[in-house]
XYZ file of C-alpha atoms in Angstrom:
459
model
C 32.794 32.499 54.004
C 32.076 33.107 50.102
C 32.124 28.890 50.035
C 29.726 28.917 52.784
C 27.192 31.027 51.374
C 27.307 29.145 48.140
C 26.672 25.919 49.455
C 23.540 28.015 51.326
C 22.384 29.174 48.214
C 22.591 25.865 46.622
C 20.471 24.019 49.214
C 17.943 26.435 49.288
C 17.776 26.267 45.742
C 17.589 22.516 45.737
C 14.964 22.622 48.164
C 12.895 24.880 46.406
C 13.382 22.340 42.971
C 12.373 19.299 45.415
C 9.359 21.275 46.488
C 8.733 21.981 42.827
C 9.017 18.514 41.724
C 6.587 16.751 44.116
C 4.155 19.298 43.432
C 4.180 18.368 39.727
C 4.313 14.471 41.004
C 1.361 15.347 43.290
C -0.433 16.959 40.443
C 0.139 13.632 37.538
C -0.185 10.897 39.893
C -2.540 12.270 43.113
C -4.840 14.629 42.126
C -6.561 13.013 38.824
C -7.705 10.457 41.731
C -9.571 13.032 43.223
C -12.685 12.022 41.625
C -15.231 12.334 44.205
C -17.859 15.140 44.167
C -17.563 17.598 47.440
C -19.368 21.067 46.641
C -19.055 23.586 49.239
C -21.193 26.139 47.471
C -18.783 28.520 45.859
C -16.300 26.026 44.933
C -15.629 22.237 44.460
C -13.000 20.243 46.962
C -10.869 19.909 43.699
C -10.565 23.881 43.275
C -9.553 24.085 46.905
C -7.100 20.889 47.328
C -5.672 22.265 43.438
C -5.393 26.120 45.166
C -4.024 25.792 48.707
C -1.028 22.833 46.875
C 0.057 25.855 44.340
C 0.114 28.161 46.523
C 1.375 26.867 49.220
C 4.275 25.754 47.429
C 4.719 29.264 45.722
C 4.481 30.716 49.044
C 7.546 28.413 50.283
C 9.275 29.681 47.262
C 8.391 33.737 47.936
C 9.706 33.072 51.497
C 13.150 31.657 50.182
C 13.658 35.040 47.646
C 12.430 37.296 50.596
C 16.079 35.701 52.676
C 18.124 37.079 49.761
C 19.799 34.010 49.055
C 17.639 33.066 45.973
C 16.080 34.414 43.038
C 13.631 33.834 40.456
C 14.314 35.500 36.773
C 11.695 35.742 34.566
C 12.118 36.789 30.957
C 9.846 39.359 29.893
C 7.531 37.796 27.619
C 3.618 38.025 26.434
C 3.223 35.011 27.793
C 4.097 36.261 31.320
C 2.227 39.263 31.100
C -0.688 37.625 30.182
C -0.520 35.371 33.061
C -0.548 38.250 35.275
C -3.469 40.322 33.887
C -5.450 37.267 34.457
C -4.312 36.468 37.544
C -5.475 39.882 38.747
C -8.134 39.865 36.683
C -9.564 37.110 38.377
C -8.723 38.421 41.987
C -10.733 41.272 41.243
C -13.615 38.996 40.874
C -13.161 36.647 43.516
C -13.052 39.768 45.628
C -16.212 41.529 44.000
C -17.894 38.205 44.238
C -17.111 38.271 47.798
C -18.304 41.858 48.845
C -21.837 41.147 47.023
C -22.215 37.708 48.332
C -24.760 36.968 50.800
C -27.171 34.226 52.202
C -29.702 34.809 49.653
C -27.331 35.265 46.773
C -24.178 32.343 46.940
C -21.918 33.376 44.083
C -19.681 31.325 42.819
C -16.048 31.349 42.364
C -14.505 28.300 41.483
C -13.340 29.342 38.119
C -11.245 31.789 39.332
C -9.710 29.897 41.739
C -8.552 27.334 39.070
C -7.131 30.180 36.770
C -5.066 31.660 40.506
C -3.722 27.933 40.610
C -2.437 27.533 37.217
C -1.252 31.353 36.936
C 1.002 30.154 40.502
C 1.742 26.775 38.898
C 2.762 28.595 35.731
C 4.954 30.764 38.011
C 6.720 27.582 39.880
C 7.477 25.556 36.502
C 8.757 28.207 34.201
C 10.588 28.812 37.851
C 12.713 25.538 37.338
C 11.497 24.485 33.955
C 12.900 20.824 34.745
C 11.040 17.835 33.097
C 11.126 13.736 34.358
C 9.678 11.056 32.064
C 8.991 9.647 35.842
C 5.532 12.327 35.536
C 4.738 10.363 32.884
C 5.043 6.988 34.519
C 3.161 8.612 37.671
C 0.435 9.660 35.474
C 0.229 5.938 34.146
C 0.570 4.730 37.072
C -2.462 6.523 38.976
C -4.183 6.065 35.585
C -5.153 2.166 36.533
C -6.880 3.029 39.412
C -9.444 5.266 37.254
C -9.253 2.744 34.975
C -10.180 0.265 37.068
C -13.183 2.107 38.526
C -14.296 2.539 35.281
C -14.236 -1.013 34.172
C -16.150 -2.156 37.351
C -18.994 0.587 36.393
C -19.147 -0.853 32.665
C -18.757 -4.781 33.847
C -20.839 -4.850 37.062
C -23.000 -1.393 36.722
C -23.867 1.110 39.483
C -21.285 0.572 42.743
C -18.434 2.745 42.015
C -20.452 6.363 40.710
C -19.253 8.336 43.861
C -15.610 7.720 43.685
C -15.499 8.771 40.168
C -18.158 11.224 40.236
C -16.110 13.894 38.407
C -15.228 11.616 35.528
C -19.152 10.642 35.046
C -20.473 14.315 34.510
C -20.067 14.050 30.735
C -17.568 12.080 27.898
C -15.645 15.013 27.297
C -13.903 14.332 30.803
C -13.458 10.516 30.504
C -12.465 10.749 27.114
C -9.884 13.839 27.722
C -8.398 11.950 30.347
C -7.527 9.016 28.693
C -6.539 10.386 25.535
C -4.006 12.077 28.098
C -3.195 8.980 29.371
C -2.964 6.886 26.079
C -0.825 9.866 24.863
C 1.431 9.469 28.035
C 1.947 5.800 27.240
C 2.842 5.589 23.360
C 5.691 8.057 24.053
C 6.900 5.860 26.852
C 6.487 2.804 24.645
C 8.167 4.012 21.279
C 11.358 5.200 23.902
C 11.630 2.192 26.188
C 13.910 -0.249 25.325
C 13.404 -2.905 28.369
C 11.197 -6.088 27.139
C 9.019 -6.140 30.538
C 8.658 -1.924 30.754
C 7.148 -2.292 27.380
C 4.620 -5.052 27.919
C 3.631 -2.950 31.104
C 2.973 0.344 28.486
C 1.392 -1.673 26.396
C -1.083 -3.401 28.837
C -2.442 0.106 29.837
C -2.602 1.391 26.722
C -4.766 -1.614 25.734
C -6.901 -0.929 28.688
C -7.107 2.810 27.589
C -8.010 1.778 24.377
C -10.744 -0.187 25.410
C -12.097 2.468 28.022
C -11.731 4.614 25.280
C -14.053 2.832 23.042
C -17.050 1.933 26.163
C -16.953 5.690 26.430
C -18.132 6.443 22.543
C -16.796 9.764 22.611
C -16.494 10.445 18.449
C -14.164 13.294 18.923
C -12.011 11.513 21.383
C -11.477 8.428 18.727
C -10.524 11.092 16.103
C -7.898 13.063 18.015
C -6.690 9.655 19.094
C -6.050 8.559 15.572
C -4.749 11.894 14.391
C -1.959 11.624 17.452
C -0.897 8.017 16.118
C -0.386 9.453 12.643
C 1.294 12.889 14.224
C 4.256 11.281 16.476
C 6.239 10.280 13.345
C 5.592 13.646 11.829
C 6.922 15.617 14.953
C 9.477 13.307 15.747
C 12.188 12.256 13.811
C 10.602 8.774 12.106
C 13.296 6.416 12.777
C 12.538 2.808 11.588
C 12.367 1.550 15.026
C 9.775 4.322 16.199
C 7.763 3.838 13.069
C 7.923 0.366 14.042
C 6.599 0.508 17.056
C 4.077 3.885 16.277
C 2.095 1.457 14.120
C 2.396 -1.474 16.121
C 0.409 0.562 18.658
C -1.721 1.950 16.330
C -3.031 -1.410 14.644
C -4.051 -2.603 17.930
C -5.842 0.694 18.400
C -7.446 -0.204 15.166
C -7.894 -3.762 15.568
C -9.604 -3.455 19.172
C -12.027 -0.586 17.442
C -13.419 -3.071 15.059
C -13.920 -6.024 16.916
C -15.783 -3.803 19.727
C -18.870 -4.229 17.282
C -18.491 -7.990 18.010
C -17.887 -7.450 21.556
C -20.972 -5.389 22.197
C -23.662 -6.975 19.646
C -22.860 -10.881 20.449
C -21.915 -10.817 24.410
C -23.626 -9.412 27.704
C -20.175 -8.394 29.178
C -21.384 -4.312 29.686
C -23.792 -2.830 31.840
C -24.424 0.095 30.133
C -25.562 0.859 26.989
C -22.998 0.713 24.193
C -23.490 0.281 20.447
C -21.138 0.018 17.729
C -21.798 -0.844 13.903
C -21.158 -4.320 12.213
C -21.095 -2.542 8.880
C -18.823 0.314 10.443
C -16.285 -2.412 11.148
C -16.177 -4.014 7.958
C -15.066 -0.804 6.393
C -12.770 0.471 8.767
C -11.234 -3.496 8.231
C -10.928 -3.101 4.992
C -9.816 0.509 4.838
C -6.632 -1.210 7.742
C -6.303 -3.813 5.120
C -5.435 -0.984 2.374
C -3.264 0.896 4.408
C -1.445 -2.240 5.977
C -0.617 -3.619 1.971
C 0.358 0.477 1.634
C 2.747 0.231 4.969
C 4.540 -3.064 4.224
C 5.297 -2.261 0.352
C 7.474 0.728 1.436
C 8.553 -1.221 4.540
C 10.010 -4.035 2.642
C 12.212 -2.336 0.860
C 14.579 -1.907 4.362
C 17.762 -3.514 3.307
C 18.629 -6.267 5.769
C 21.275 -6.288 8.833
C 19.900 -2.044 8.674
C 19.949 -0.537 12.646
C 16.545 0.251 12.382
C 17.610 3.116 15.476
C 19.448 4.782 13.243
C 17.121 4.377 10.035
C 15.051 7.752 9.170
C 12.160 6.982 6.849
C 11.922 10.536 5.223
C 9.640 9.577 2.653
C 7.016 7.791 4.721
C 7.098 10.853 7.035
C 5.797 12.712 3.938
C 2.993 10.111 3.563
C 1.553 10.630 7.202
C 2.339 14.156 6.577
C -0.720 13.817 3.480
C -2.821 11.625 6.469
C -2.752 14.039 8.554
C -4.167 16.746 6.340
C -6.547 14.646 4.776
C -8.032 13.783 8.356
C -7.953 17.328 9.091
C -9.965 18.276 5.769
C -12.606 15.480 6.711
C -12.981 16.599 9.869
C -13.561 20.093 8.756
C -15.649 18.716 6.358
C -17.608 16.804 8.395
C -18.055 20.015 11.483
C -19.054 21.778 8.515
C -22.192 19.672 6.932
C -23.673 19.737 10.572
C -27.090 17.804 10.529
C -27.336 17.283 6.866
C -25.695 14.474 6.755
C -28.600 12.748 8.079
C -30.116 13.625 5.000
C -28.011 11.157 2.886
C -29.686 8.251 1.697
C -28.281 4.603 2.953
C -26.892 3.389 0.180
C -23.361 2.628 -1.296
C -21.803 2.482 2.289
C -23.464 6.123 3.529
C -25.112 4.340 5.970
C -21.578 3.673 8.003
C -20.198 7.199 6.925
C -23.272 8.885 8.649
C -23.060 5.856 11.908
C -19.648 7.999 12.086
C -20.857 11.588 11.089
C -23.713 12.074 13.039
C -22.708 10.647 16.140
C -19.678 12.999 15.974
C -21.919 16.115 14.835
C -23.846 15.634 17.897
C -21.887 15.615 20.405
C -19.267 18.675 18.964
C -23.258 20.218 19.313
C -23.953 18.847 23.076
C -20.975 19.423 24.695
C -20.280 23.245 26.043
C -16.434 24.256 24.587
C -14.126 25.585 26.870
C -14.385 28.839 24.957
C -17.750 29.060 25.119
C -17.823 28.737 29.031
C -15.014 31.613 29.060
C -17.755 33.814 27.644
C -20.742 32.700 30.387
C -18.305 32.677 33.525
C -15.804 35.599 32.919
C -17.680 37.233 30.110
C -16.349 39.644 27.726
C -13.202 40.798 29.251
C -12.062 37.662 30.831
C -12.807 35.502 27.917
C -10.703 37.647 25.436
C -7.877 37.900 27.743
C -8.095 34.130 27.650
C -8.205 33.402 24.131
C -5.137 36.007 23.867
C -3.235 33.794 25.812
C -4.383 30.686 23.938
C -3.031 32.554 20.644
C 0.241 33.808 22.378
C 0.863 29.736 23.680
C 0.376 28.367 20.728
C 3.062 31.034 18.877
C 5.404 30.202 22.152
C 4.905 26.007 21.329
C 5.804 26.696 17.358
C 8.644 28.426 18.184
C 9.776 25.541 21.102
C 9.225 22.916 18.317
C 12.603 21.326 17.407
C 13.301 18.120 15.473
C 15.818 17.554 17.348
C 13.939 17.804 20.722
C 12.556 14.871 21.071
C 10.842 15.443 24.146
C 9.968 18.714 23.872
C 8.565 17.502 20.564
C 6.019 15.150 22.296
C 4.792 17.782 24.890
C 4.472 19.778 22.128
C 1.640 17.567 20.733
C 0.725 16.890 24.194
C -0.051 20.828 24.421
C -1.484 20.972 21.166
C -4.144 18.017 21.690
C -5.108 20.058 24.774
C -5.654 23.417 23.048
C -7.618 21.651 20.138
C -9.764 19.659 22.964
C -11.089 23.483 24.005
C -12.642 23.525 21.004
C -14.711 21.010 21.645
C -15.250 19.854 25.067
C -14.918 21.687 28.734
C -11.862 19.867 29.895
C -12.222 18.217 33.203
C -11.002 19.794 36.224
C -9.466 16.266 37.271
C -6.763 16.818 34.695
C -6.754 20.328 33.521
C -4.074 20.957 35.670
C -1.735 18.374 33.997
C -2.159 19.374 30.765
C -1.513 22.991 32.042
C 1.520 21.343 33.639
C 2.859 20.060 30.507
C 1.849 22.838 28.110
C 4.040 24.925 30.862
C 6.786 22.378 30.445
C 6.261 22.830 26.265
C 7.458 26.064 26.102
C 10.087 26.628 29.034
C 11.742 23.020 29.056
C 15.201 23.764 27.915
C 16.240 19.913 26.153
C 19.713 19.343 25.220
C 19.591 18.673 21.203
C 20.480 15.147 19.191
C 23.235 15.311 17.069
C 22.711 12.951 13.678
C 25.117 12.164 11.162
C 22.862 11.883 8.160
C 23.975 9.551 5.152
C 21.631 8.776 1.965
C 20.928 5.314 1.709
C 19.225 4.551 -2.229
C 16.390 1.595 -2.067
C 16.603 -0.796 -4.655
């Protein structure tokens, strides 16, 4: 009897991890395809379809606890709490929206609907805290058909606005999805080791690139760059990952100058793009620099080395100095604001304002997440939010391992999306999967490497 109600418990259990894990398929590969704009007043089709899927799948699982044969433990953390104030928080107002609501005055409640979803989605993953690199592949998989939408709206104009009418509303939601995307497939990349897997990452991430570029979002290129020079920092910079980083990253580079050529010499884009000859030339010669930089240090690899097994301590330090120095110029930059335009064009500060002012103006256009917190859930809700953002990013310092590799690169993932709320209002096409992998960030329990670590002295 005992052996009976074992194997019950354990294919309950299973079910409820199979219904976990094709909602989190559903919600990387399915629903950033839901691009089309249906509004029915107090909320859009994506808050609805994003609702009913998390809770309907967190209802399956409260049905399964309520039969005694399976349980959910939670560990009582800030995080957790916080999760639930808000999630009350914003029943309250869905329900005070809904008393005062009439004909003449249509309140709306979207918002809290989305924050319902990911508090139940939050509830499911840290549930059965279980990552796949196959979400990743899903995610790159679904990602061509955006992509592809978008290219036939830059290549052959107006056709395709209503299937990707979500995506169009502003850069911040193009630009956020495909940094999510180009994220997605340089991890996938730097860890695959079959030939024809890796000419597939590489094709989308080309394609990404490129979208990347049509869609001129200044911000987006910056965070972009700052993740190339980040992965060997969080990760432990084998030769072979360095290898292959950079080898992403110069073609990142490379397509970025030559889309000056691309846009000022052919007629191949409908819409209006514009990038700077003189821009290019710098940014060439600045790749120039740092290539002579990269190979210097790189020769000096003794032959017949398993570049696998090769960690490049010292260069790590070196992208460790990149990465603060883009930070300090970015800072720098945020914090001259609209003088820059007051710098005379000479000496190259023409091309350092074609970069600063573009990227001034739209951190000034766009509406930050933050800033929405205040207008939609004002005071209350928006400080209970930004506690939560603090408490996350305390939970994803303290989840950081070296030797997590994965956990490492959702890590970044996590932090890219927390910085992008500084900035931009993050799409509702794929808010929910970064949500799903900040989630994964800080409950994923990864199995650590073990490294045998011996000196080796260049000449």
């Amino acid at each position: 009897m005992e052996g009976k109600e074992n194997l019950d418990m354990e294919a309950k259990e299973s079910r409820v991890g199979l219904a976990i894990h094709i909602l989190l398929v559903f919600i990387a590969g399915i629903y950033p395809l839901l691009l089309f704009e249906v509004d029915f007043g107090s909320f859009a089709l994506q808050h609805l379809i994003l609702f009913l899927c998390t809770m309907g799948v967190l209802l399956y699982c409260v049905l399964l606890i309520r039969s005694g044969k399976w349980e959910i433990h939670f560990p009582r953390t800030r995080v957790n709490l916080m999760v639930a104030i808000l999630a009350a928080y914003s029943l309250i107002r869905i329900l005070y929206k809904i008393v005062i609501t009439n004909e003449e005055n249509l309140e709306s409640f979207g918002y809290e609907i989305v924050v319902l979803a990911m508090a139940a989605l939050y509830v499911l993953i840290i549930s059965r805290p279980v990552f796949r690199e196959f979400y990743f592949d899903i995610l790159l998989y679904s990602s061509l058909a955006v992509f592809a939408l978008l290219l036939i709206k830059y290549f052959c104009g107006n056709g395709v606005d209503g299937a990707i009418a979500v995506l169009l509303q502003d850069k911040s939601g193009i630009g956020s999805y495909t940094v999510l995307v180009c994220m997605a497939g340089v991890w996938q990349y730097i860890k695959c080791e079959d030939k024809l897997r890796s000419f597939f990452y590489l094709g989308v991430l080309v394609i990404g690139f490129f979208v990347l570029f049509v869609n001129q979002s200044r911000v987006s290129f910056w965070i972009m760059a700052a993740v190339f020079i980040a992965v060997p920092i969080l990760q432990r910079p084998t030769a072979e990952l360095v290898k292959r980083d950079m080898t992403v990253f110069f073609i990142y580079l490379f397509l970025l100058c030559n889309m000056s050529l691309i846009t000022s010499y052919t007629n191949l884009l409908y819409i209006d793009v514009t990038f700077d000859l003189e821009q290019s030339v710098y940014l060439e010669l600045l790749i120039a620099l740092g290539g002579i930089c990269f190979f210097r240090y790189w020769d000096r690899i003794p032959e017949g080395v398993d570049l696998r097994r090769l960690v490049m301590r010292r260069m790590r330090r070196g992208y460790q100095f990149l990465l603060r120095s883009m930070s300090v110029i970015a800072a720098g930059m945020i914090l001259g604001g609209n003088l820059w335009k007051e710098l005379p064009d000479r000496f190259g500060m023409k091309a350092w304002k074609g970069f600063a002012i573009p990227f001034i103006d739209e951190i000034n256009q766009e509406k930050s997440t933050f800033y929405l917190c205040f207008e939609q859930f004002g005071v209350i809700g928006s400080l209970l939010l930004l506690s939560l953002c603090v408490l996350l990013v305390a939970e994803l310092k303290k989840k950081y391992r070296f030797d997590k590799p994965v956990t490492g690169m959702l890590v970044l993932i996590s932090g890219v999306f927390l910085a992008q709320l500084l900035f931009w209002k993050v799409s509702i096409s794929i808010l929910p999967v970064y949500w799903m992998f900040l989630v994964l960030a800080i409950s994923y329990k990864e199995k650590e490497e073990k490294w045998s670590v011996t000196k080796i002295k260049f000449e």
